């Protein structure tokens, strides 16, 4: 039954492709294959079956590029490549006078008369074989009509004696290979001539050819290989019509060959011109009318997973849980019952009562709605509507995420929940209720607070830096607005240092410090006209992604909270990391963040948690040791101390000490810290 079904489906698809083809140059009589090779349009055999430049001949049941003897092994539309056997270039020395070349061939072949091909630089390499030779490939310019050579690329090979060359080793002895640039148009080779007197018996000829990067293995016997040999070469093809005298075509100004619905034009990655691809969610041949067909994602669970009910749509698919089940994202997470069975039964029993209750609460809901729009106004909704890269979520968008189940932690701003919005993993921050109360007071005091909040959110949303957690949007329909951030997968530096105890090499730690410093430095000096201060720099606010790339979180949150507090000198940060000067004077500056960062560096190199309750003993002991002019070796984490890179460890400790200086003026700026860490950072990821 199911095979019959798929049979008729296949027949239908064929039929569709057939009727589609009749409207283009592909006439129903066109041959779709030759031997075992498929011939997709724009390739074709015989008049009216191909696009100019893409003609194929079928000779002895094998395809060749029309008008040439060049065998075709493979033709495909996506990826847009062909594989063709091309001759090797060679030169052989005169046996009676081995300092002269007797016969040679440049292997020039008419494979690119119409200019549709470029030699694929990603799939091929140039191979030179010989025992005393420099060989190279020569190619003309890709654009322009005059024939001038634009590329010479090659390599050198030498053998000390007949036993030097080794099988499988193409590394300069008997054989060498080299990457080629994009844009090559010709299969054309040349050599330098060197005396072969001592090597005529084992290497009478030199060879040059293009070969599959992953599929050529040198054999010593290749030093005497057949000169008539051909090599499989990948060609990138594209629509490169040159009718207007060598003018360059791109998707911007092409007469479109992308005739199928649901197709896209893509500029060729190799040479001028463009290719046609089926759009996302479709597959087939974009060069043929109706050539792109919807992919039935539901029939392919391996590539398009769905744990719930799958429903195919044009170009995509829907995946939902069965009623009564839920999942954050049924495409990646199993659906689980919303209520356990026992609860379901009791819910059934009291269902009737609830209906009555709902009715009577109707008017309450009405009131809630009115409140919702008031909150929206109060939180600056009108101002934020005009901001570009900030999304405004509705309360009901976020409601499913704010479940115990999704709770991931508590920060200075409030509770944090993990969820999925618009297919993106997000962290939703919901303020704690005490702020809500004070918020009301502030709201009554005037409309200025709403502008402040909105402006703060706009500033944050403009900050796009790889070392800072990105603000995606906010929800204003609640008393105290919720903020939606990108979700950072590996958790915080605090977790990784102390809870998970993942092993961390010195390189990784330096890199974490360097990248975090870049984020802070960016906020202090580049992101905005006035510096944006953090106010609560600590390992718990440094999040790490899959590659252990740090992203600073909770930036500016301090100010969001402070604006609502009526008492001005309230300290909201973590006292452990707090600059003592700020504690005394109450003025937060960039240098306060520098101090906190100094404590973070100490924790990174010691893997000891700094705490306020023990009188900041970690910081104290470091500073004491340093004051006595000694190295803080015993305080370093053993894991990295045994790696023996004491010089870098000492530099880090030194920098921490400078950051912790009680004389604010003597602390380096965050930018200086970032620059110095960059030098210590081996990976220098930029
Ligand atoms: C090979 O070298 C010999 C000696 O120099 C010369 O007579 C002969 O013509 C050469 N052969 C060719 C094909 O050049
Ligand atoms: C491209 O130009 C060459 C020479 O100017 C011409 O022979 C060839 O037919 C043209 N090809 C196409 C596809 O227009
Ligand atoms: C190089 O060749 C010479 C003579 O053929 C031989 O004596 C010598 O050992 C070879 N050297 C190496 C490193 O193979
Ligand atoms: C490698 O090349 C050989 C012949 O040249 C061919 O039979 C084989 O399929 C190729 N393998 C791959 C992975 O392309
Ligand atoms: C190479 O091809 C030429 C011409 O097609 C032919 O004369 C010659 O015999 C061939 N050589 C080998 C070794 O097959
Ligand atoms: C097509 O656009 C490309 C750049 O997009 C430009 O270089 C080329 O000259 C244009 N060709 C024609 C024929 O307008």
XYZ file of C-alpha atoms and ligand atoms in Angstrom:
770
model
C 0.000 0.000 0.000
C 2.616 2.518 0.994
C 4.915 1.523 -1.869
C 2.042 1.964 -4.304
C 1.516 5.390 -2.863
C 5.131 6.445 -3.165
C 5.180 5.029 -6.690
C 2.322 7.208 -7.789
C 3.903 10.144 -6.008
C 7.137 9.617 -7.924
C 5.172 9.350 -11.177
C 3.410 12.591 -10.344
C 6.712 14.337 -9.683
C 8.126 13.075 -12.970
C 5.018 14.263 -14.746
C 5.340 17.682 -13.163
C 8.992 17.949 -14.123
C 8.111 16.834 -17.648
C 5.344 19.347 -18.204
C 7.473 22.045 -16.608
C 10.337 21.294 -18.920
C 8.206 21.665 -22.027
C 7.871 25.381 -21.376
C 11.629 25.906 -21.383
C 14.273 24.720 -23.775
C 13.821 21.221 -22.401
C 11.542 19.550 -24.872
C 9.841 16.297 -23.975
C 12.070 14.392 -26.391
C 15.289 15.328 -24.607
C 17.559 12.614 -23.302
C 17.801 12.810 -19.495
C 20.867 10.622 -19.129
C 23.740 9.097 -21.076
C 25.242 5.881 -19.789
C 25.053 6.202 -16.022
C 25.361 9.995 -15.997
C 22.260 12.178 -15.463
C 22.004 15.187 -17.745
C 20.048 17.931 -15.906
C 19.113 21.153 -17.709
C 20.910 23.570 -18.474
C 22.999 20.631 -19.720
C 21.450 18.693 -22.544
C 21.979 16.533 -25.610
C 20.752 17.630 -29.038
C 19.223 20.765 -30.479
C 16.898 22.682 -28.159
C 17.776 20.605 -25.155
C 20.568 22.669 -23.620
C 21.440 26.236 -22.781
C 24.232 27.760 -24.886
C 27.566 26.588 -23.560
C 26.163 23.494 -21.829
C 25.889 21.043 -24.731
C 26.775 17.422 -24.100
C 27.307 14.703 -26.691
C 26.575 11.068 -25.994
C 29.309 8.968 -27.625
C 29.511 5.186 -27.203
C 27.051 5.404 -24.344
C 29.245 7.891 -22.502
C 28.815 11.671 -22.255
C 31.493 14.069 -23.516
C 31.636 17.875 -23.613
C 30.176 18.616 -27.060
C 32.750 18.834 -29.819
C 35.592 17.499 -27.618
C 36.825 14.060 -26.634
C 36.566 15.016 -22.923
C 34.634 12.412 -20.917
C 32.078 13.649 -18.393
C 31.810 11.656 -15.156
C 29.238 13.714 -13.319
C 26.900 16.665 -13.841
C 24.823 18.258 -11.121
C 22.714 21.334 -10.554
C 23.057 21.635 -6.799
C 25.957 21.787 -6.119
C 26.671 23.356 -9.518
C 29.610 21.213 -10.568
C 30.659 18.855 -13.333
C 33.436 16.328 -13.219
C 35.368 15.877 -16.429
C 38.420 13.807 -17.404
C 41.125 16.246 -18.514
C 44.522 15.379 -20.056
C 47.777 15.674 -18.121
C 50.565 17.980 -19.288
C 54.039 16.464 -19.704
C 57.528 16.906 -21.089
C 60.027 14.115 -21.809
C 63.779 14.464 -22.094
C 65.951 13.342 -25.027
C 67.543 9.997 -24.102
C 70.784 10.782 -25.962
C 71.007 14.346 -24.616
C 69.058 14.521 -21.342
C 69.594 18.250 -20.886
C 67.017 18.879 -23.612
C 63.326 18.218 -23.812
C 62.466 16.055 -26.756
C 58.661 16.091 -26.760
C 56.064 17.868 -24.665
C 52.360 18.632 -24.310
C 50.696 21.547 -22.508
C 47.457 19.523 -22.288
C 45.534 22.486 -23.630
C 41.965 21.385 -24.110
C 38.942 23.131 -25.553
C 36.906 22.519 -22.460
C 35.799 26.113 -21.921
C 34.916 27.546 -25.340
C 31.888 29.379 -24.016
C 33.429 30.334 -20.720
C 30.832 28.671 -18.509
C 33.408 26.721 -16.489
C 35.953 27.617 -13.877
C 38.289 25.033 -12.397
C 37.009 24.398 -8.894
C 39.566 25.715 -6.421
C 37.772 24.102 -3.494
C 37.725 20.585 -4.929
C 40.938 20.369 -6.985
C 44.655 20.742 -6.454
C 47.565 21.000 -8.870
C 49.941 18.006 -8.866
C 53.432 18.050 -10.377
C 55.356 14.792 -10.815
C 59.024 14.497 -11.710
C 62.433 14.263 -10.154
C 63.942 17.597 -11.050
C 61.223 19.942 -12.129
C 59.249 23.094 -11.592
C 55.766 22.754 -13.083
C 52.937 25.232 -13.112
C 49.510 25.934 -14.484
C 48.772 28.994 -16.550
C 45.387 30.542 -16.974
C 43.894 33.579 -18.577
C 41.953 36.368 -16.964
C 38.354 35.503 -16.149
C 36.928 38.735 -17.408
C 37.722 40.771 -20.475
C 38.026 39.490 -23.990
C 41.768 39.845 -24.598
C 43.760 36.716 -23.824
C 46.287 37.668 -21.207
C 47.668 35.280 -18.638
C 46.632 36.214 -15.149
C 47.580 33.153 -13.112
C 50.787 31.207 -12.752
C 50.873 28.805 -9.866
C 52.967 25.701 -9.330
C 55.516 23.827 -7.248
C 58.894 22.164 -7.352
C 59.909 18.544 -6.952
C 63.327 16.944 -6.620
C 64.688 13.444 -5.975
C 68.161 12.795 -4.599
C 68.209 9.334 -6.159
C 65.990 6.609 -7.560
C 64.888 5.501 -4.105
C 63.946 8.923 -2.758
C 60.325 9.122 -3.907
C 57.932 7.279 -1.640
C 54.477 5.901 -2.328
C 51.626 7.981 -0.833
C 53.951 10.906 -0.123
C 53.407 13.859 -2.446
C 55.548 16.325 -0.540
C 58.238 17.637 -2.826
C 60.173 14.436 -3.514
C 59.076 13.027 -6.859
C 55.724 14.697 -6.406
C 54.434 18.008 -5.131
C 51.003 19.565 -4.935
C 49.640 23.036 -4.374
C 46.287 24.744 -3.854
C 44.975 26.704 -6.787
C 43.229 30.079 -6.793
C 39.615 30.577 -7.866
C 39.048 31.897 -11.352
C 41.197 29.464 -13.394
C 39.733 28.947 -16.852
C 42.216 26.633 -18.561
C 43.701 23.202 -18.342
C 47.144 24.349 -19.469
C 50.532 23.494 -17.978
C 54.144 24.400 -18.470
C 57.520 23.425 -16.993
C 61.023 24.695 -16.510
C 63.712 22.522 -18.078
C 66.485 21.067 -15.898
C 69.198 18.569 -16.742
C 67.914 15.000 -16.282
C 71.231 13.230 -16.994
C 71.420 11.292 -13.732
C 67.746 10.321 -13.623
C 66.747 9.197 -17.104
C 66.311 5.581 -15.978
C 63.745 6.343 -13.294
C 62.287 9.732 -14.243
C 62.457 10.454 -17.953
C 59.422 12.784 -17.998
C 57.753 15.496 -15.910
C 53.963 15.649 -15.491
C 51.440 18.254 -14.386
C 47.720 17.796 -13.854
C 44.736 18.847 -11.796
C 43.269 16.246 -9.444
C 40.615 15.809 -6.801
C 42.068 17.183 -3.550
C 40.848 14.192 -1.581
C 41.388 11.476 -4.132
C 44.853 11.426 -5.589
C 47.497 9.144 -4.131
C 51.031 9.333 -5.461
C 52.768 6.085 -6.468
C 56.427 5.919 -7.332
C 55.379 4.172 -10.565
C 53.630 7.444 -11.560
C 57.113 8.810 -12.374
C 56.739 6.753 -15.555
C 53.047 7.156 -16.097
C 51.221 6.958 -19.395
C 51.358 10.328 -21.155
C 47.870 9.740 -22.516
C 46.494 9.570 -18.989
C 43.567 11.798 -18.017
C 42.630 12.987 -14.562
C 39.169 13.623 -13.062
C 38.780 17.382 -12.494
C 35.904 19.271 -10.882
C 34.572 22.268 -12.773
C 32.334 24.953 -11.250
C 29.815 26.075 -13.812
C 27.585 29.130 -13.819
C 25.427 31.235 -16.103
C 28.025 33.660 -17.390
C 26.472 34.883 -20.671
C 29.027 37.085 -22.315
C 26.821 38.488 -25.077
C 27.543 42.137 -24.276
C 31.223 41.844 -25.093
C 32.589 40.409 -21.864
C 30.287 42.360 -19.518
C 30.013 40.827 -16.089
C 26.683 39.395 -15.072
C 25.493 39.064 -11.535
C 22.149 38.439 -9.870
C 21.661 42.206 -9.828
C 21.460 42.594 -13.603
C 21.013 39.125 -15.090
C 18.394 38.077 -17.579
C 17.097 35.502 -15.266
C 17.771 31.850 -15.887
C 16.157 31.061 -12.536
C 12.745 30.315 -14.032
C 11.279 28.022 -11.391
C 8.990 29.387 -8.723
C 10.587 29.180 -5.260
C 14.091 29.693 -6.618
C 16.859 32.119 -5.705
C 19.715 33.611 -7.663
C 23.172 33.253 -6.095
C 26.281 34.981 -7.418
C 28.872 32.446 -8.519
C 31.587 31.896 -5.905
C 34.105 31.133 -8.648
C 34.231 33.620 -11.492
C 31.574 36.011 -12.789
C 27.932 35.081 -13.322
C 25.375 33.412 -11.158
C 23.659 30.157 -10.274
C 20.064 29.301 -9.498
C 19.100 27.419 -6.356
C 15.797 26.204 -5.023
C 14.709 28.245 -2.020
C 14.901 26.860 1.517
C 12.348 24.101 1.945
C 12.330 23.254 -1.779
C 14.466 20.969 -3.902
C 14.971 20.206 -7.566
C 16.130 22.086 -10.631
C 15.726 25.858 -10.430
C 16.600 26.250 -14.138
C 13.358 24.534 -15.192
C 9.828 25.962 -14.852
C 8.235 24.311 -11.805
C 11.574 22.613 -11.188
C 11.654 23.359 -7.464
C 9.364 21.126 -5.454
C 8.328 21.385 -1.867
C 10.314 19.134 0.452
C 8.057 16.926 2.545
C 9.977 17.445 5.774
C 7.594 15.166 7.675
C 8.800 12.183 5.642
C 12.398 12.851 6.631
C 12.554 12.817 10.390
C 16.326 12.456 10.387
C 16.948 15.854 8.808
C 13.778 17.562 10.004
C 13.065 16.236 13.490
C 9.661 16.552 15.106
C 8.630 14.967 18.400
C 4.985 15.917 18.071
C 2.503 16.082 15.219
C 4.243 16.982 11.972
C 2.426 18.827 9.243
C 4.094 19.691 5.955
C 3.607 23.186 4.573
C 4.900 24.860 1.413
C 8.580 25.472 2.031
C 8.521 24.482 5.683
C 6.689 22.343 8.217
C 4.770 22.733 11.412
C 5.506 20.655 14.448
C 3.209 20.805 17.437
C 2.527 18.676 20.488
C -0.679 16.671 20.813
C -3.328 18.489 22.835
C -2.567 18.120 26.525
C 1.158 17.899 25.899
C 3.760 20.590 25.851
C 7.378 21.189 24.875
C 9.524 24.284 24.582
C 10.276 23.309 21.047
C 8.778 20.067 19.774
C 11.384 20.071 16.966
C 14.137 19.460 19.484
C 12.519 18.464 22.755
C 10.058 15.710 23.566
C 6.479 16.623 24.407
C 5.524 15.923 28.006
C 2.026 15.820 29.499
C 0.932 19.173 30.856
C -0.742 17.485 33.828
C 0.029 14.083 35.288
C -2.760 11.511 34.954
C -4.087 11.867 38.512
C -4.314 15.586 38.075
C -6.091 15.124 34.760
C -8.799 13.059 36.420
C -9.360 15.501 39.224
C -9.359 18.356 36.767
C -12.098 16.571 34.861
C -14.114 16.297 38.021
C -13.851 19.873 38.994
C -14.041 21.103 35.418
C -17.686 22.039 35.745
C -17.039 24.081 38.813
C -14.254 25.886 36.989
C -16.494 26.876 34.121
C -18.706 28.700 36.579
C -15.686 30.273 38.185
C -14.387 31.475 34.814
C -17.679 33.117 34.018
C -17.640 35.066 37.203
C -14.057 36.102 36.625
C -14.926 37.517 33.236
C -15.105 41.032 34.491
C -11.798 40.681 36.316
C -10.131 39.797 33.019
C -11.607 42.846 31.428
C -10.002 44.926 34.097
C -6.675 43.133 33.618
C -6.675 44.080 29.947
C -7.054 47.700 30.766
C -4.185 47.407 33.230
C -2.003 45.745 30.583
C -2.176 48.719 28.275
C -1.555 51.088 31.162
C 1.651 49.239 32.005
C 2.664 49.343 28.362
C 2.324 53.110 28.354
C 4.079 53.509 31.671
C 7.065 51.469 30.579
C 7.691 53.581 27.542
C 6.051 51.328 24.938
C 5.396 54.202 22.557
C 9.038 55.245 22.609
C 10.304 51.721 22.075
C 7.975 51.046 19.156
C 10.192 53.384 17.140
C 13.441 51.555 18.023
C 14.779 49.338 15.273
C 16.500 46.272 16.640
C 14.359 45.647 19.657
C 11.397 43.325 19.641
C 8.412 44.055 21.798
C 6.840 40.862 23.085
C 3.331 40.436 24.348
C 2.735 39.112 27.812
C 1.229 35.937 26.398
C 4.353 35.326 24.251
C 6.416 35.043 27.418
C 3.908 33.381 29.685
C 4.682 29.818 28.527
C 8.333 30.401 29.333
C 7.826 31.673 32.877
C 7.311 28.202 34.340
C 9.149 26.602 37.210
C 10.291 23.989 34.738
C 12.246 26.624 32.760
C 13.715 28.414 35.751
C 17.485 28.624 35.445
C 18.578 31.034 38.099
C 18.366 34.253 39.969
C 20.388 37.363 39.204
C 20.529 40.924 40.422
C 17.610 41.840 38.210
C 15.389 38.965 39.190
C 14.514 35.488 38.022
C 15.842 34.040 34.782
C 13.950 31.572 32.611
C 15.076 29.689 29.536
C 12.812 29.373 26.517
C 12.408 29.550 22.777
C 10.994 32.550 20.914
C 10.885 32.728 17.115
C 13.035 29.573 16.948
C 15.790 31.225 18.963
C 16.927 30.161 22.424
C 16.390 33.021 24.829
C 16.767 33.889 28.478
C 13.888 35.886 29.924
C 14.615 38.050 32.956
C 11.710 38.789 35.213
C 12.184 41.386 37.940
C 11.692 40.406 41.550
C 8.620 41.739 43.209
C 10.235 44.234 45.595
C 11.219 46.278 42.581
C 7.669 46.100 41.359
C 6.492 47.819 44.511
C 9.002 50.622 44.299
C 8.369 50.883 40.625
C 4.810 51.939 41.355
C 6.011 54.737 43.529
C 8.360 55.923 40.837
C 5.618 55.744 38.241
C 3.456 57.983 40.332
C 6.237 60.461 40.696
C 6.144 61.382 37.074
C 6.503 60.218 33.503
C 10.268 60.677 33.426
C 10.967 57.173 34.630
C 9.354 55.587 31.591
C 11.597 57.558 29.280
C 14.609 56.525 31.315
C 13.721 52.884 31.059
C 13.039 53.089 27.341
C 16.264 54.967 26.680
C 18.263 52.438 28.655
C 16.728 49.601 26.661
C 17.420 51.391 23.383
C 21.062 51.937 24.341
C 21.438 48.281 25.285
C 19.787 47.065 22.116
C 22.286 48.995 20.014
C 25.198 47.235 21.656
C 26.116 44.380 19.380
C 29.389 42.806 20.377
C 30.390 39.180 20.458
C 31.477 39.453 24.081
C 28.257 40.957 25.333
C 24.985 39.133 25.793
C 22.597 40.553 23.221
C 19.290 42.117 24.287
C 16.641 40.836 21.923
C 13.549 42.497 23.237
C 11.322 43.259 26.140
C 7.809 42.909 27.360
C 6.156 46.012 28.677
C 2.643 44.829 29.398
C 3.498 43.954 32.961
C 4.048 46.117 35.946
C 7.804 45.774 35.884
C 9.069 45.164 32.363
C 10.681 41.842 31.459
C 13.798 41.667 29.289
C 14.579 39.001 26.696
C 18.233 38.155 26.025
C 20.054 35.683 23.802
C 20.574 32.389 25.626
C 24.210 31.494 26.301
C 24.640 27.759 26.463
C 27.436 26.811 28.863
C 26.325 28.825 31.850
C 28.422 31.240 33.842
C 32.115 31.318 34.599
C 31.125 30.845 38.219
C 29.419 27.513 37.369
C 32.348 26.333 35.312
C 34.973 27.286 37.869
C 33.209 25.986 40.965
C 30.106 23.885 40.283
C 30.963 21.881 37.211
C 34.716 22.009 37.853
C 35.441 21.625 34.180
C 39.134 21.365 33.490
C 40.376 24.635 32.071
C 43.810 25.095 30.562
C 45.751 28.282 31.061
C 45.174 29.135 27.392
C 41.427 28.900 27.852
C 41.520 31.014 31.015
C 43.635 33.690 29.386
C 41.287 33.696 26.440
C 38.250 34.057 28.719
C 39.902 36.960 30.520
C 40.996 38.628 27.276
C 37.614 38.337 25.589
C 35.697 39.480 28.671
C 37.990 42.475 28.913
C 37.209 43.309 25.300
C 33.503 43.304 26.039
C 33.944 45.577 29.050
C 36.335 47.860 27.205
C 33.849 48.136 24.346
C 31.096 49.217 26.712
C 33.353 51.689 28.481
C 34.769 53.400 25.462
C 33.184 52.448 22.154
C 29.554 51.476 22.451
C 28.104 54.830 23.329
C 29.004 58.491 23.619
C 29.014 58.234 27.393
C 30.578 55.136 28.946
C 28.205 52.355 29.886
C 29.218 50.993 33.281
C 28.534 47.520 34.497
C 28.573 47.939 38.258
C 28.461 44.228 39.023
C 31.330 42.495 37.230
C 31.780 38.987 38.639
C 32.160 35.420 37.351
C 28.401 34.845 37.668
C 27.859 37.628 35.131
C 30.331 36.238 32.597
C 28.495 33.660 30.509
C 30.195 31.201 28.182
C 28.963 29.828 24.887
C 29.712 26.448 23.319
C 33.219 27.546 22.355
C 33.854 28.966 25.829
C 33.615 32.442 24.323
C 32.655 34.746 27.183
C 29.721 37.118 26.973
C 29.165 39.695 29.681
C 25.645 39.740 30.997
C 23.561 42.125 33.081
C 25.161 45.219 31.597
C 23.428 48.382 32.695
C 20.962 46.385 34.739
C 22.371 48.199 37.712
C 21.064 51.453 36.318
C 17.703 49.980 35.391
C 17.195 48.988 38.971
C 18.692 52.081 40.518
C 16.406 54.441 38.701
C 13.451 53.042 40.578
C 14.997 53.179 44.003
C 14.147 56.194 46.039
C 17.215 55.855 48.210
C 20.117 56.981 46.104
C 23.152 55.460 47.772
C 21.901 51.924 47.529
C 24.598 49.449 46.594
C 23.210 46.710 44.414
C 26.318 44.862 43.271
C 27.995 41.931 44.957
C 30.138 43.270 47.800
C 32.813 40.656 47.176
C 33.730 42.270 43.895
C 32.849 45.816 44.793
C 35.457 48.530 44.551
C 36.108 49.694 48.165
C 36.504 53.243 46.863
C 33.016 53.106 45.409
C 31.678 51.732 48.693
C 33.118 54.742 50.461
C 32.332 57.477 48.012
C 29.226 56.119 46.310
C 30.358 57.170 42.854
C 30.446 54.414 40.269
C 33.121 54.896 37.584
C 34.822 52.797 34.898
C 37.575 52.145 37.417
C 35.075 50.413 39.706
C 34.519 47.825 36.964
C 38.307 47.548 36.587
C 38.589 46.687 40.275
C 35.928 43.998 40.017
C 37.637 42.606 36.949
C 40.850 42.333 38.966
C 39.053 40.020 41.393
C 37.780 37.972 38.451
C 41.353 37.521 37.190
C 42.410 36.343 40.660
C 39.638 33.761 40.649
C 40.597 32.619 37.155
C 44.186 31.926 38.148
C 43.554 30.620 41.659
C 40.207 28.876 41.127
C 39.364 30.007 44.640
C 36.117 31.780 45.245
C 36.462 35.275 46.591
C 34.068 35.966 49.437
C 33.194 39.051 51.326
C 32.333 37.221 54.528
C 35.891 36.067 55.182
C 37.124 39.643 54.895
C 38.060 39.278 51.224
C 40.919 37.024 52.191
C 41.705 35.958 48.623
C 42.331 39.525 47.529
C 44.158 40.327 50.761
C 46.520 37.393 50.599
C 47.372 38.133 46.983
C 48.110 41.739 47.733
C 50.104 40.804 50.840
C 52.238 38.329 48.989
C 52.787 40.863 46.286
C 53.697 43.622 48.691
C 56.418 41.412 50.135
C 57.821 41.270 46.610
C 57.197 37.547 46.314
C 55.512 35.583 43.573
C 52.077 34.299 44.480
C 52.948 30.830 43.280
C 51.248 28.947 46.125
C 47.994 30.728 45.398
C 47.818 29.601 41.752
C 45.494 26.793 40.792
C 47.627 23.648 40.664
C 46.029 22.564 37.383
C 47.627 25.431 35.536
C 50.641 25.956 37.744
C 51.916 22.520 36.725
C 51.784 23.555 33.088
C 54.807 25.611 33.963
C 53.962 28.763 32.042
C 54.942 30.857 35.064
C 55.725 33.900 33.012
C 52.170 34.284 31.797
C 50.718 33.441 35.209
C 52.872 36.112 36.800
C 51.788 38.647 34.184
C 48.172 37.853 34.982
C 48.737 38.162 38.722
C 50.595 41.411 38.141
C 47.699 42.785 36.144
C 45.200 41.777 38.828
C 47.271 43.601 41.414
C 47.224 46.746 39.289
C 43.464 46.545 38.834
C 43.027 46.202 42.596
C 45.067 49.300 43.394
C 43.274 51.420 45.995
C 44.568 54.524 44.268
C 41.959 54.746 41.517
C 44.188 56.824 39.288
C 46.820 54.090 39.212
C 44.430 51.421 37.934
C 44.744 50.755 34.203
C 41.730 51.478 31.997
C 39.691 48.537 30.725
C 41.069 49.187 27.243
C 44.636 48.876 28.515
C 43.726 45.677 30.334
C 42.156 44.291 27.165
C 45.185 45.128 25.057
C 47.611 43.552 27.475
C 45.522 40.416 27.780
C 45.309 40.154 24.026
C 49.077 39.863 23.892
C 48.988 37.031 26.449
C 46.173 35.294 24.582
C 47.564 32.542 22.362
C 44.525 32.142 20.162
C 44.116 35.893 19.567
C 40.618 35.275 18.344
C 39.596 38.444 16.662
C 68.129 14.058 -29.236
O 69.475 14.437 -29.075
C 70.314 14.022 -30.099
C 71.732 14.364 -29.710
O 71.863 15.728 -29.347
C 69.869 14.707 -31.375
O 70.645 14.238 -32.441
C 68.401 14.378 -31.651
O 67.946 15.055 -32.800
C 67.577 14.723 -30.471
N 66.203 14.264 -30.735
C 65.179 15.085 -30.766
C 63.874 14.463 -31.095
O 65.283 16.287 -30.524
C 31.256 34.095 -25.293
O 32.184 34.816 -26.105
C 32.873 34.008 -27.039
C 33.904 34.882 -27.729
O 33.609 36.221 -27.646
C 31.864 33.393 -28.029
O 32.527 32.577 -28.943
C 30.865 32.569 -27.220
O 29.877 32.047 -28.067
C 30.213 33.389 -26.143
N 29.440 32.490 -25.282
C 28.202 32.740 -24.885
C 27.595 31.714 -23.992
O 27.602 33.715 -25.229
C 71.687 10.962 -2.105
O 72.190 10.216 -3.209
C 73.501 9.828 -3.064
C 73.963 9.175 -4.366
O 72.882 8.581 -5.030
C 73.630 8.854 -1.893
O 74.949 8.466 -1.665
C 73.099 9.566 -0.634
O 73.064 8.660 0.466
C 71.726 10.097 -0.866
N 71.336 10.876 0.289
C 70.159 10.716 0.888
C 69.908 11.617 2.058
O 69.339 9.882 0.508
C 38.531 8.241 -6.398
O 38.956 7.994 -7.716
C 38.662 6.713 -8.213
C 39.212 6.561 -9.594
O 39.997 7.637 -9.979
C 37.155 6.502 -8.218
O 36.837 5.199 -8.648
C 36.619 6.722 -6.818
O 35.220 6.654 -6.821
C 37.044 8.076 -6.302
N 36.625 8.211 -4.923
C 36.003 9.302 -4.482
C 35.654 9.309 -3.040
O 35.734 10.247 -5.216
C 48.703 7.952 -26.859
O 47.819 8.504 -27.811
C 48.395 8.626 -29.110
C 47.430 9.347 -30.024
O 46.115 9.087 -29.654
C 48.723 7.209 -29.641
O 49.315 7.313 -30.906
C 49.697 6.556 -28.664
O 49.921 5.239 -29.056
C 49.129 6.565 -27.250
N 50.151 6.102 -26.368
C 49.919 5.201 -25.420
C 51.089 4.794 -24.585
O 48.818 4.671 -25.287
C 26.286 43.759 -13.545
O 26.546 44.064 -12.170
C 27.930 43.942 -11.806
C 28.060 44.213 -10.314
O 26.927 43.876 -9.666
C 28.759 44.946 -12.611
O 30.140 44.782 -12.293
C 28.551 44.674 -14.107
O 29.241 45.635 -14.868
C 27.065 44.705 -14.460
N 26.908 44.285 -15.838
C 26.069 44.873 -16.687
C 25.994 44.279 -18.040
O 25.402 45.833 -16.361
